[in-house]
Amino acid sequence: MDLISKQVIEERLEAVPWTSELRNGRIPTNITKRLGFWKAEEFQKFCYPASEYILGGILPDHEYHVWVLIVRITEMVYNVGRSGWTKDDIDLLRNLITKHNILTEEVEGITSCVITLHSLIHMPEEIERFSSPDNYWCYSFERAVKGYVLRSSNNRNLELTFALAECRREFLKFKSGGSVLQTPIQMSCESDSQLHAKSLSQAEYVAQQFPEAPDVLVGGQHYVLLSAWESKEVLCQFPTSEQQKETACLHATKYRSIFVPTHGYRGTLYRVNECILAQDDSLDDMIILKISSIFSTKLSDKYQSFVTGEVYSHAADSSGDPMYHSYSDNPYVEPTSTVKVLRSTAILRKVMLYPDPDMLYNPSKYIVIDYLRPIIPLDKNDVIVPHYPEEGDMISVKGIGSDVYLAHIQSVDRIQKTCQVYFYERDTANISERKYKRVRYAEKVHWSSILGPVTGQWSGKFWIQ
């Protein structure tokens, strides 16, 4: 890799807008000098969600097509699969891994097929037998080892030293949390009190005590008077409110963050200046919002939480069509002057806005990194595992959309990776029997379109499946 590419990679890596949750741990930095010192967590975060926007356009296309497979595998294991695995998810993972391993040998050579690459093949089976890997991976233990290494000792009776240190840590952890446990919380969701906590740990405790509460406001309280426009936006979302007829500005309390216990695995804390994906009922669509303020106000004898922020709309090209990042297929968005007030229940999840790679320091548009999306827009049938054809094989060929065709290979070009084939269509003369007859003209098919071999037998000039 030349010096210019290394500099571009460093600049793109520094431009990743890591969220506070991703920063809670190791984040990849200085790839050209520290790559040999990266830990597993840094490799994971670089692979997903960052690498598609860093390596896109730098890696050659034939190598990027191999790399993006491991990106999807990482996304499934570290994000999508943590909410549970279905049979289709496991089949998709198996196809991704199989295709990745085959293309790695084809593109990088047999020397790249190391034992860890082989171990990937067994991951779908391990998930079926032992459940999701996050139930038994060793990240928490590795973080503990890091603490042990940094701890000073005389290198004598290390086991006892660490055991006593762990006892003290657990005791102090319980004692420091005592203020939360011992503090009486005189509020309920049915009363006129607002659920509020001073810290994230206290917010988690409050959410456990009131599981029916949709959110908990976190941080210092600042009493404000909403503007006439903000008050109107709030009241428009509550047409049955008695205050709908009032023209006066509403009183509100602003906070720096809001904790939503039902988002993520243990709840999610949304902060001011972070970007979110939210449901806008007025447009009946999802929008990107950069939070500028979080507040609550009392309507109909009950407190309601809201977020205010600038809307980012889809960026369009010269012909008016929406723009998408060609290496991740994620949309481009651009800031607007539109400001929205939404209820906290409209928040769906966090997103990151990555600046346009061609204009990192003065971007006019951003790529939406929806790194917490619950599903991958891929089906197991979308991932075609490479099949190496032989002359005389009967194969299935992927067409446009969900169309699949039957074809008989006449010749194979291993240099161009194409086949000369005759397509076969269903014989309508005998509907009860799955008999196929040849189409008149021969056509050329690329190997990447071949789904695999088809079982059956010949009956004269017909193929019986």
PDB file of C-alpha atoms in Angstrom, residues 149-262:
ATOM      1  CA  VAL A 149      -1.260  -6.550  34.339  1.00  0.00           C
ATOM      2  CA  LEU A 150      -1.351  -2.848  35.214  1.00  0.00           C
ATOM      3  CA  ARG A 151      -1.638  -3.566  38.926  1.00  0.00           C
ATOM      4  CA  SER A 152       1.646  -3.326  40.870  1.00  0.00           C
ATOM      5  CA  SER A 153       2.682  -6.348  42.920  1.00  0.00           C
ATOM      6  CA  ASN A 154       5.777  -8.126  44.231  1.00  0.00           C
ATOM      7  CA  ASN A 155       5.017 -11.136  41.981  1.00  0.00           C
ATOM      8  CA  ARG A 156       4.466 -13.381  45.014  1.00  0.00           C
ATOM      9  CA  ASN A 157       1.193 -15.197  45.701  1.00  0.00           C
ATOM     10  CA  LEU A 158      -0.412 -13.534  42.688  1.00  0.00           C
ATOM     11  CA  GLU A 159      -3.560 -15.679  42.876  1.00  0.00           C
ATOM     12  CA  LEU A 160      -4.236 -14.651  46.463  1.00  0.00           C
ATOM     13  CA  THR A 161      -3.393 -11.002  45.731  1.00  0.00           C
ATOM     14  CA  PHE A 162      -5.849 -10.839  42.827  1.00  0.00           C
ATOM     15  CA  ALA A 163      -8.540 -12.744  44.757  1.00  0.00           C
ATOM     16  CA  LEU A 164      -8.355 -10.288  47.673  1.00  0.00           C
ATOM     17  CA  ALA A 165      -8.392  -7.357  45.250  1.00  0.00           C
ATOM     18  CA  GLU A 166     -11.531  -8.743  43.606  1.00  0.00           C
ATOM     19  CA  CYS A 167     -13.204  -9.107  46.995  1.00  0.00           C
ATOM     20  CA  ARG A 168     -12.424  -5.489  47.834  1.00  0.00           C
ATOM     21  CA  ARG A 169     -13.639  -4.319  44.443  1.00  0.00           C
ATOM     22  CA  GLU A 170     -16.956  -6.156  44.756  1.00  0.00           C
ATOM     23  CA  PHE A 171     -17.478  -4.856  48.293  1.00  0.00           C
ATOM     24  CA  LEU A 172     -16.719  -1.261  47.320  1.00  0.00           C
ATOM     25  CA  LYS A 173     -18.930  -1.599  44.250  1.00  0.00           C
ATOM     26  CA  PHE A 174     -21.826  -2.712  46.454  1.00  0.00           C
ATOM     27  CA  LYS A 175     -21.144   0.004  48.999  1.00  0.00           C
ATOM     28  CA  SER A 176     -20.936   2.773  46.395  1.00  0.00           C
ATOM     29  CA  GLY A 177     -24.239   1.583  44.974  1.00  0.00           C
ATOM     30  CA  GLY A 178     -25.807   1.743  48.416  1.00  0.00           C
ATOM     31  CA  SER A 179     -26.726   5.386  47.989  1.00  0.00           C
ATOM     32  CA  VAL A 180     -28.932   4.384  45.077  1.00  0.00           C
ATOM     33  CA  LEU A 181     -30.499   1.472  46.906  1.00  0.00           C
ATOM     34  CA  GLN A 182     -31.026   3.367  50.133  1.00  0.00           C
ATOM     35  CA  THR A 183     -32.414   6.534  48.554  1.00  0.00           C
ATOM     36  CA  PRO A 184     -36.219   6.379  48.703  1.00  0.00           C
ATOM     37  CA  ILE A 185     -37.842   7.258  45.395  1.00  0.00           C
ATOM     38  CA  GLN A 186     -41.164   8.897  46.092  1.00  0.00           C
ATOM     39  CA  MET A 187     -42.680   8.660  42.617  1.00  0.00           C
ATOM     40  CA  SER A 188     -44.688   6.361  40.415  1.00  0.00           C
ATOM     41  CA  CYS A 189     -45.790   6.317  36.815  1.00  0.00           C
ATOM     42  CA  GLU A 190     -49.376   6.957  37.837  1.00  0.00           C
ATOM     43  CA  SER A 191     -48.508  10.068  39.854  1.00  0.00           C
ATOM     44  CA  ASP A 192     -47.599  13.513  38.584  1.00  0.00           C
ATOM     45  CA  SER A 193     -43.878  13.036  39.280  1.00  0.00           C
ATOM     46  CA  GLN A 194     -41.221  12.855  36.571  1.00  0.00           C
ATOM     47  CA  LEU A 195     -38.866   9.862  36.553  1.00  0.00           C
ATOM     48  CA  HIS A 196     -35.404  11.416  36.886  1.00  0.00           C
ATOM     49  CA  ALA A 197     -31.937  10.166  37.811  1.00  0.00           C
ATOM     50  CA  LYS A 198     -28.607  11.854  38.375  1.00  0.00           C
ATOM     51  CA  SER A 199     -26.484   9.176  36.700  1.00  0.00           C
ATOM     52  CA  LEU A 200     -26.751   6.260  34.310  1.00  0.00           C
ATOM     53  CA  SER A 201     -26.436   3.674  37.080  1.00  0.00           C
ATOM     54  CA  GLN A 202     -29.255   5.324  39.004  1.00  0.00           C
ATOM     55  CA  ALA A 203     -31.352   5.517  35.824  1.00  0.00           C
ATOM     56  CA  GLU A 204     -30.933   1.769  35.329  1.00  0.00           C
ATOM     57  CA  TYR A 205     -32.094   1.186  38.891  1.00  0.00           C
ATOM     58  CA  VAL A 206     -35.109   3.505  38.486  1.00  0.00           C
ATOM     59  CA  ALA A 207     -36.056   1.713  35.261  1.00  0.00           C
ATOM     60  CA  GLN A 208     -36.000  -1.612  37.126  1.00  0.00           C
ATOM     61  CA  GLN A 209     -38.285  -0.222  39.830  1.00  0.00           C
ATOM     62  CA  PHE A 210     -40.743   1.157  37.265  1.00  0.00           C
ATOM     63  CA  PRO A 211     -40.682  -1.280  34.319  1.00  0.00           C
ATOM     64  CA  GLU A 212     -43.799   0.289  32.791  1.00  0.00           C
ATOM     65  CA  ALA A 213     -42.027   3.651  32.381  1.00  0.00           C
ATOM     66  CA  PRO A 214     -40.965   4.339  28.754  1.00  0.00           C
ATOM     67  CA  ASP A 215     -37.895   6.390  29.730  1.00  0.00           C
ATOM     68  CA  VAL A 216     -35.917   8.014  32.543  1.00  0.00           C
ATOM     69  CA  LEU A 217     -34.461  11.510  32.240  1.00  0.00           C
ATOM     70  CA  VAL A 218     -30.829  11.819  33.336  1.00  0.00           C
ATOM     71  CA  GLY A 219     -28.634  14.711  34.475  1.00  0.00           C
ATOM     72  CA  GLY A 220     -29.055  18.163  35.919  1.00  0.00           C
ATOM     73  CA  GLN A 221     -32.417  19.910  35.694  1.00  0.00           C
ATOM     74  CA  HIS A 222     -32.812  23.290  33.998  1.00  0.00           C
ATOM     75  CA  TYR A 223     -36.208  24.964  34.178  1.00  0.00           C
ATOM     76  CA  VAL A 224     -37.073  26.838  31.000  1.00  0.00           C
ATOM     77  CA  LEU A 225     -39.991  28.441  29.218  1.00  0.00           C
ATOM     78  CA  LEU A 226     -40.555  26.894  25.815  1.00  0.00           C
ATOM     79  CA  SER A 227     -40.895  29.170  22.821  1.00  0.00           C
ATOM     80  CA  ALA A 228     -44.302  29.674  21.225  1.00  0.00           C
ATOM     81  CA  TRP A 229     -43.253  27.458  18.308  1.00  0.00           C
ATOM     82  CA  GLU A 230     -42.015  24.650  20.575  1.00  0.00           C
ATOM     83  CA  SER A 231     -45.181  24.841  22.665  1.00  0.00           C
ATOM     84  CA  LYS A 232     -47.316  24.608  19.544  1.00  0.00           C
ATOM     85  CA  GLU A 233     -45.351  21.587  18.294  1.00  0.00           C
ATOM     86  CA  VAL A 234     -45.795  19.848  21.643  1.00  0.00           C
ATOM     87  CA  LEU A 235     -49.517  20.540  21.884  1.00  0.00           C
ATOM     88  CA  CYS A 236     -50.136  19.414  18.298  1.00  0.00           C
ATOM     89  CA  GLN A 237     -49.087  15.915  19.370  1.00  0.00           C
ATOM     90  CA  PHE A 238     -51.699  15.935  22.160  1.00  0.00           C
ATOM     91  CA  PRO A 239     -54.928  17.217  20.593  1.00  0.00           C
ATOM     92  CA  THR A 240     -56.977  16.016  23.558  1.00  0.00           C
ATOM     93  CA  SER A 241     -54.963  18.047  26.044  1.00  0.00           C
ATOM     94  CA  GLU A 242     -56.833  20.720  27.980  1.00  0.00           C
ATOM     95  CA  GLN A 243     -53.933  23.057  27.279  1.00  0.00           C
ATOM     96  CA  GLN A 244     -54.560  22.849  23.530  1.00  0.00           C
ATOM     97  CA  LYS A 245     -56.647  26.006  23.684  1.00  0.00           C
ATOM     98  CA  GLU A 246     -54.014  27.936  25.593  1.00  0.00           C
ATOM     99  CA  THR A 247     -51.726  30.292  23.702  1.00  0.00           C
ATOM    100  CA  ALA A 248     -49.197  30.814  26.506  1.00  0.00           C
ATOM    101  CA  CYS A 249     -45.783  29.161  26.323  1.00  0.00           C
ATOM    102  CA  LEU A 250     -45.329  25.930  28.250  1.00  0.00           C
ATOM    103  CA  HIS A 251     -43.025  25.471  31.202  1.00  0.00           C
ATOM    104  CA  ALA A 252     -40.516  22.635  30.783  1.00  0.00           C
ATOM    105  CA  THR A 253     -37.466  21.049  32.359  1.00  0.00           C
ATOM    106  CA  LYS A 254     -34.410  20.376  30.212  1.00  0.00           C
ATOM    107  CA  TYR A 255     -31.933  17.536  30.711  1.00  0.00           C
ATOM    108  CA  ARG A 256     -28.682  16.476  29.076  1.00  0.00           C
ATOM    109  CA  SER A 257     -29.742  12.881  28.302  1.00  0.00           C
ATOM    110  CA  ILE A 258     -32.566  10.358  28.397  1.00  0.00           C
ATOM    111  CA  PHE A 259     -32.392   6.641  29.181  1.00  0.00           C
ATOM    112  CA  VAL A 260     -34.682   4.249  27.265  1.00  0.00           C
ATOM    113  CA  PRO A 261     -34.594   0.841  29.002  1.00  0.00           C
ATOM    114  CA  THR A 262     -36.219  -1.096  26.155  1.00  0.00           C
TER     115      THR A 262
END
